[in-house]
Structure formats: C-alpha cells, structure tokens
Amino acid sequence: MTPGHGQGTGTGEAAGGTDTTAAGYLGELSARLRAAGMPQDRVAATVADVRAYLAESGTSAEAEFGPVDDFAAQLTGDGGPADPPQEAAEEWRWSAGTSVDERLLNEYGEQGWELVRVDAAGRFVSRRDKGGPQGWEYRREAVLGDRDRVEARLAPDGWEACGTWVMYAWFKRPRAASLGPAADLAAVPPPPARTVFVTWRLYAVLALVAVAVAAAGIYEALDAGAAGEGLSSASGTLAGGVVGVLAVLLPFAGYAAWRNRRRR
C-alpha cells in the first residue's frame, strides 16, 4: 500500500508508525474505491470521514475497519448482496444526512417503504410492494469493527441489517413485530417526488461562511480607510459586504421556503 497524499511521516515515526500505516490504508482505500467506479467527490468524502474518525479514536485503521480490500468491497458492494427484481414493487432512491435519516426512514416506513440496501453513492434504495404494502420501522447504529456483535444484539428483537455506509449500519423490522395487525396498510400515498433532504444546518453553515467572508472584507476596508483611503471607500465596501451576504442568504432562504411549501 502507498501512503496517501497530504500525510507526513514524521508524526508516524514518532508514534511508532501509526500515522504512516493509516496513510497507507487510506491511500489504498481511495484507490480501490475509484477503481470500483465510485464518484471522486464521494471517494474524497468517504476517505475524509474515515481519516477524521481515526484521528479522533487514535486506533489503527485495520483494527477498526478490517482489511482494506474487505472494507472497500463493503463500501462499493451496495451495502450487501443485490436483491432480486420485484415486478410488483415501486422503487425510490433518496439521500439524507444523519441528523434526519432515522426519523425519515421511520416516517416513510409507515407508508410501506422498505429499505433494501444503501447503494455505492450512499443513497437509500427503498421499495414498496404495490399489491400488499406493510409498514416498517428502522434504527441506525454505529458499527466500528463490531458489526457482527451489533447484529447479534439486535436480532432477538427482530431487527435485520439492511444497509451500511462507512461507520453506520441501518436495521429494519416489520411494524407488525411491535403493532401486530394494526400495522397493516389499507392505503398509501404516491411515491415522494423529493429525493434529497437538506436540513436547516446546511443553511446555517452557508450563512456563517457568508458572514465571515463579508466581515473579513469589511475589516480590510476599514483598515485601508484608516490608512488614508478615506471612510467613503470603507462605507462602500461595508454596503457591498451586506449586499453580498444577502445575495448568498436570500436564494437559500427562498429555496427552503419553496421546498417546505412543496412538501406540505
């Protein structure tokens, strides 16, 4: 395995080679994910998540995730063996952040959507039987090298693994396991038109970035004005900074309002 980009060797030597080993693991993981056809942006995000976890935990990559070839195969294998096609089923692929995914899985599980796997792009692949839909309930667990133990712990309560992505695993069970006959669905709404669920947290981050950029420009303008360029230049830049912030925030605010109305 070859070291990944951006990883130094001095720290690894000081720590007994731990960082160098992690860099080699991440470099090999990145190469295998790209070779399997995973989009480059998804490869970068996946490797960044794994790197951040290893930096925080201080453990070796192989101890946490297993051999790199097995881990890469797990990430690119659609979360498990492919399911046979179901002629009487409708399919819906969607994605959501970990702040809302469990809630949404249960919300749509009540409408008969069964999660069958998590694909190589990290999307939930859900199906619903048109002839006799049933309700489903879900839970998400962190699995850091102990997936078998987590599955064994949940199996007695009827939970079945239905997808994995990096350090998370999702489990499902029919709602009949907890509700009995009350879980039967007499009618269900049409498939959702929405496929990506973005929360207010993203808009908050974008707003903070916009404010930080504008504040930096305002500070430079005021400093220049104090040096002799005049407060008129600083005032103009201040106004421009405010306009810049509004230009970033208003489209996202409008988009969020439109999506909320559409969902209702």
CSV table of N, CA and C in Angstrom, one decimal, residues 140-229:
chain,number,residue,atom,x,y,z
A,140,ARG,N,-30.7,3.2,13.4
A,140,ARG,CA,-29.3,3.3,12.9
A,140,ARG,C,-28.3,3.0,14.1
A,141,GLU,N,-27.3,2.3,13.8
A,141,GLU,CA,-26.3,2.0,14.8
A,141,GLU,C,-24.9,2.3,14.2
A,142,ALA,N,-24.0,2.8,15.1
A,142,ALA,CA,-22.6,2.9,14.7
A,142,ALA,C,-21.9,1.6,14.8
A,143,VAL,N,-21.2,1.2,13.8
A,143,VAL,CA,-20.6,-0.1,13.8
A,143,VAL,C,-19.1,0.1,13.4
A,144,LEU,N,-18.3,0.0,14.4
A,144,LEU,CA,-16.8,0.3,14.2
A,144,LEU,C,-16.0,-1.0,14.5
A,145,GLY,N,-16.1,-1.9,13.5
A,145,GLY,CA,-15.4,-3.1,13.6
A,145,GLY,C,-16.1,-4.2,14.4
A,146,ASP,N,-17.3,-3.9,14.8
A,146,ASP,CA,-18.1,-4.8,15.7
A,146,ASP,C,-19.5,-5.1,15.1
A,147,ARG,N,-19.6,-5.1,13.8
A,147,ARG,CA,-20.9,-5.2,13.2
A,147,ARG,C,-21.6,-6.5,13.6
A,148,ASP,N,-20.8,-7.6,13.6
A,148,ASP,CA,-21.4,-8.9,14.0
A,148,ASP,C,-22.0,-8.9,15.4
A,149,ARG,N,-21.3,-8.2,16.3
A,149,ARG,CA,-21.8,-8.1,17.7
A,149,ARG,C,-23.1,-7.3,17.7
A,150,VAL,N,-23.1,-6.2,17.0
A,150,VAL,CA,-24.3,-5.4,17.0
A,150,VAL,C,-25.5,-6.1,16.4
A,151,GLU,N,-25.3,-6.9,15.3
A,151,GLU,CA,-26.3,-7.6,14.7
A,151,GLU,C,-26.8,-8.7,15.6
A,152,ALA,N,-25.9,-9.4,16.3
A,152,ALA,CA,-26.3,-10.4,17.3
A,152,ALA,C,-27.1,-9.8,18.4
A,153,ARG,N,-26.8,-8.6,18.8
A,153,ARG,CA,-27.5,-8.0,19.9
A,153,ARG,C,-29.0,-7.6,19.5
A,154,LEU,N,-29.1,-7.2,18.3
A,154,LEU,CA,-30.4,-6.7,17.8
A,154,LEU,C,-31.3,-7.8,17.3
A,155,ALA,N,-30.7,-8.9,16.8
A,155,ALA,CA,-31.5,-10.0,16.2
A,155,ALA,C,-32.6,-10.5,17.0
A,156,PRO,N,-32.5,-10.8,18.3
A,156,PRO,CA,-33.6,-11.3,19.1
A,156,PRO,C,-34.8,-10.5,19.1
A,157,ASP,N,-34.7,-9.2,18.9
A,157,ASP,CA,-35.9,-8.3,18.8
A,157,ASP,C,-36.4,-8.1,17.4
A,158,GLY,N,-35.9,-8.9,16.4
A,158,GLY,CA,-36.4,-8.9,15.1
A,158,GLY,C,-35.8,-7.9,14.1
A,159,TRP,N,-34.7,-7.3,14.6
A,159,TRP,CA,-34.0,-6.3,13.7
A,159,TRP,C,-33.1,-7.0,12.7
A,160,GLU,N,-33.2,-6.6,11.4
A,160,GLU,CA,-32.4,-7.2,10.4
A,160,GLU,C,-31.6,-6.1,9.7
A,161,ALA,N,-30.3,-6.4,9.5
A,161,ALA,CA,-29.4,-5.4,8.8
A,161,ALA,C,-29.9,-5.2,7.4
A,162,CYS,N,-30.0,-3.9,6.9
A,162,CYS,CA,-30.5,-3.6,5.6
A,162,CYS,C,-29.6,-2.6,4.9
A,163,GLY,N,-28.4,-2.2,5.4
A,163,GLY,CA,-27.5,-1.3,4.7
A,163,GLY,C,-26.4,-0.8,5.6
A,164,THR,N,-25.3,-0.5,5.0
A,164,THR,CA,-24.2,0.0,5.7
A,164,THR,C,-23.5,1.1,4.9
A,165,TRP,N,-22.9,2.1,5.6
A,165,TRP,CA,-22.1,3.1,4.9
A,165,TRP,C,-21.0,3.6,5.9
A,166,VAL,N,-19.8,3.4,5.6
A,166,VAL,CA,-18.6,3.7,6.4
A,166,VAL,C,-18.8,3.2,7.8
A,167,MET,N,-19.2,4.0,8.7
A,167,MET,CA,-19.3,3.5,10.1
A,167,MET,C,-20.7,3.4,10.7
A,168,TYR,N,-21.7,3.4,9.8
A,168,TYR,CA,-23.1,3.3,10.2
A,168,TYR,C,-23.7,2.1,9.6
A,169,ALA,N,-24.6,1.5,10.3
A,169,ALA,CA,-25.4,0.4,9.8
A,169,ALA,C,-26.9,0.7,10.1
A,170,TRP,N,-27.8,0.3,9.2
A,170,TRP,CA,-29.2,0.5,9.4
A,170,TRP,C,-29.9,-0.8,9.5
A,171,PHE,N,-30.9,-0.9,10.4
A,171,PHE,CA,-31.6,-2.1,10.6
A,171,PHE,C,-33.1,-1.8,10.5
A,172,LYS,N,-33.8,-2.9,10.0
A,172,LYS,CA,-35.3,-2.7,9.8
A,172,LYS,C,-36.0,-3.9,10.4
A,173,ARG,N,-37.3,-3.8,10.7
A,173,ARG,CA,-38.2,-4.9,11.0
A,173,ARG,C,-39.6,-4.5,10.7
A,174,PRO,N,-40.4,-5.4,10.4
A,174,PRO,CA,-41.8,-5.1,10.1
A,174,PRO,C,-42.5,-4.4,11.3
A,175,ARG,N,-43.3,-3.4,11.1
A,175,ARG,CA,-44.0,-2.8,12.2
A,175,ARG,C,-45.0,-3.8,12.9
A,176,ALA,N,-45.3,-4.8,12.2
A,176,ALA,CA,-46.2,-5.8,12.8
A,176,ALA,C,-45.5,-6.5,14.0
A,177,ALA,N,-44.2,-6.4,14.1
A,177,ALA,CA,-43.5,-7.0,15.2
A,177,ALA,C,-43.8,-6.3,16.5
A,178,SER,N,-44.1,-5.0,16.4
A,178,SER,CA,-44.5,-4.2,17.6
A,178,SER,C,-45.9,-3.8,17.6
A,179,LEU,N,-46.6,-3.7,16.5
A,179,LEU,CA,-48.0,-3.2,16.4
A,179,LEU,C,-49.0,-4.3,16.2
A,180,GLY,N,-48.6,-5.5,15.6
A,180,GLY,CA,-49.5,-6.5,15.3
A,180,GLY,C,-50.3,-6.1,14.1
A,181,PRO,N,-51.6,-6.6,14.0
A,181,PRO,CA,-52.5,-6.3,12.9
A,181,PRO,C,-52.7,-4.8,12.6
A,182,ALA,N,-52.4,-3.9,13.6
A,182,ALA,CA,-52.6,-2.5,13.4
A,182,ALA,C,-51.6,-2.0,12.4
A,183,ALA,N,-50.5,-2.7,12.1
A,183,ALA,CA,-49.5,-2.3,11.1
A,183,ALA,C,-49.9,-2.4,9.7
A,184,ASP,N,-51.0,-3.1,9.4
A,184,ASP,CA,-51.5,-3.3,8.0
A,184,ASP,C,-51.8,-2.0,7.4
A,185,LEU,N,-51.5,-1.8,6.1
A,185,LEU,CA,-51.8,-0.6,5.4
A,185,LEU,C,-52.9,-0.8,4.4
A,186,ALA,N,-54.0,0.0,4.6
A,186,ALA,CA,-55.1,-0.1,3.7
A,186,ALA,C,-54.9,0.7,2.5
A,187,ALA,N,-54.2,1.9,2.6
A,187,ALA,CA,-53.9,2.8,1.5
A,187,ALA,C,-52.6,3.5,1.8
A,188,VAL,N,-51.9,3.9,0.7
A,188,VAL,CA,-50.6,4.5,0.9
A,188,VAL,C,-50.6,5.7,-0.1
A,189,PRO,N,-49.8,6.8,0.2
A,189,PRO,CA,-49.7,7.9,-0.7
A,189,PRO,C,-48.8,7.6,-1.8
A,190,PRO,N,-48.8,8.4,-2.9
A,190,PRO,CA,-47.9,8.1,-4.0
A,190,PRO,C,-46.4,8.3,-3.6
A,191,PRO,N,-45.5,7.8,-4.4
A,191,PRO,CA,-44.0,7.9,-4.1
A,191,PRO,C,-43.7,9.4,-4.0
A,192,PRO,N,-42.8,9.7,-3.0
A,192,PRO,CA,-42.4,11.1,-2.8
A,192,PRO,C,-41.6,11.6,-4.1
A,193,ALA,N,-41.8,12.9,-4.4
A,193,ALA,CA,-41.1,13.5,-5.5
A,193,ALA,C,-39.7,13.9,-5.1
A,194,ARG,N,-39.6,14.1,-3.8
A,194,ARG,CA,-38.3,14.6,-3.3
A,194,ARG,C,-37.3,13.4,-3.1
A,195,THR,N,-36.0,13.7,-3.4
A,195,THR,CA,-35.0,12.7,-3.3
A,195,THR,C,-33.8,13.1,-2.4
A,196,VAL,N,-33.7,14.4,-2.1
A,196,VAL,CA,-32.6,14.8,-1.3
A,196,VAL,C,-33.2,15.7,-0.1
A,197,PHE,N,-32.8,15.3,1.1
A,197,PHE,CA,-33.4,16.0,2.3
A,197,PHE,C,-32.2,16.8,3.0
A,198,VAL,N,-32.3,18.1,2.9
A,198,VAL,CA,-31.3,19.0,3.4
A,198,VAL,C,-32.0,19.7,4.6
A,199,THR,N,-31.3,19.8,5.7
A,199,THR,CA,-31.8,20.4,6.9
A,199,THR,C,-31.3,21.9,7.1
A,200,TRP,N,-31.9,22.5,8.0
A,200,TRP,CA,-31.5,23.9,8.3
A,200,TRP,C,-30.0,24.1,8.6
A,201,ARG,N,-29.4,23.0,9.1
A,201,ARG,CA,-28.0,23.1,9.5
A,201,ARG,C,-27.1,23.5,8.3
A,202,LEU,N,-27.4,23.0,7.1
A,202,LEU,CA,-26.7,23.4,5.9
A,202,LEU,C,-26.8,24.9,5.7
A,203,TYR,N,-28.0,25.4,5.7
A,203,TYR,CA,-28.2,26.8,5.5
A,203,TYR,C,-27.5,27.6,6.6
A,204,ALA,N,-27.4,27.1,7.8
A,204,ALA,CA,-26.7,27.8,8.9
A,204,ALA,C,-25.3,27.9,8.6
A,205,VAL,N,-24.7,26.8,8.1
A,205,VAL,CA,-23.3,26.8,7.8
A,205,VAL,C,-23.0,27.8,6.6
A,206,LEU,N,-23.8,27.8,5.6
A,206,LEU,CA,-23.6,28.7,4.5
A,206,LEU,C,-23.7,30.1,4.9
A,207,ALA,N,-24.6,30.4,5.9
A,207,ALA,CA,-24.8,31.8,6.4
A,207,ALA,C,-23.6,32.2,7.1
A,208,LEU,N,-23.0,31.3,8.0
A,208,LEU,CA,-21.8,31.6,8.7
A,208,LEU,C,-20.6,31.9,7.8
A,209,VAL,N,-20.5,31.1,6.8
A,209,VAL,CA,-19.4,31.3,5.8
A,209,VAL,C,-19.6,32.7,5.1
A,210,ALA,N,-20.8,33.0,4.7
A,210,ALA,CA,-21.0,34.3,4.0
A,210,ALA,C,-20.7,35.5,5.0
A,211,VAL,N,-21.2,35.4,6.2
A,211,VAL,CA,-20.9,36.4,7.2
A,211,VAL,C,-19.4,36.6,7.4
A,212,ALA,N,-18.7,35.5,7.5
A,212,ALA,CA,-17.3,35.5,7.8
A,212,ALA,C,-16.5,36.2,6.6
A,213,VAL,N,-16.9,35.8,5.4
A,213,VAL,CA,-16.3,36.4,4.2
A,213,VAL,C,-16.6,37.9,4.2
A,214,ALA,N,-17.8,38.3,4.4
A,214,ALA,CA,-18.2,39.7,4.4
A,214,ALA,C,-17.4,40.5,5.5
A,215,ALA,N,-17.3,39.9,6.7
A,215,ALA,CA,-16.7,40.5,7.8
A,215,ALA,C,-15.2,40.8,7.5
A,216,ALA,N,-14.6,39.8,6.9
A,216,ALA,CA,-13.2,40.0,6.5
A,216,ALA,C,-13.0,41.1,5.5
A,217,GLY,N,-13.9,41.2,4.5
A,217,GLY,CA,-13.8,42.3,3.6
A,217,GLY,C,-14.0,43.7,4.3
A,218,ILE,N,-15.0,43.7,5.2
A,218,ILE,CA,-15.3,45.0,5.9
A,218,ILE,C,-14.1,45.4,6.7
A,219,TYR,N,-13.5,44.5,7.4
A,219,TYR,CA,-12.3,44.8,8.2
A,219,TYR,C,-11.2,45.4,7.4
A,220,GLU,N,-10.9,44.8,6.2
A,220,GLU,CA,-9.8,45.2,5.4
A,220,GLU,C,-10.2,46.7,4.9
A,221,ALA,N,-11.4,46.9,4.5
A,221,ALA,CA,-11.8,48.2,4.0
A,221,ALA,C,-11.6,49.3,5.1
A,222,LEU,N,-12.1,49.0,6.3
A,222,LEU,CA,-11.9,49.9,7.4
A,222,LEU,C,-10.5,50.2,7.7
A,223,ASP,N,-9.7,49.2,7.7
A,223,ASP,CA,-8.2,49.3,7.9
A,223,ASP,C,-7.6,50.2,6.8
A,224,ALA,N,-8.0,50.0,5.6
A,224,ALA,CA,-7.5,50.8,4.5
A,224,ALA,C,-8.0,52.3,4.6
A,225,GLY,N,-9.2,52.5,5.1
A,225,GLY,CA,-9.7,53.8,5.3
A,225,GLY,C,-8.9,54.6,6.3
A,226,ALA,N,-8.6,53.9,7.4
A,226,ALA,CA,-7.8,54.5,8.5
A,226,ALA,C,-6.4,54.9,8.0
A,227,ALA,N,-5.9,54.1,7.0
A,227,ALA,CA,-4.6,54.4,6.5
A,227,ALA,C,-4.5,55.6,5.5
A,228,GLY,N,-5.7,56.1,5.2
A,228,GLY,CA,-5.7,57.3,4.3
A,228,GLY,C,-6.6,57.2,3.1
A,229,GLU,N,-7.2,56.1,2.8
A,229,GLU,CA,-8.0,56.0,1.7
A,229,GLU,C,-9.4,56.6,1.9
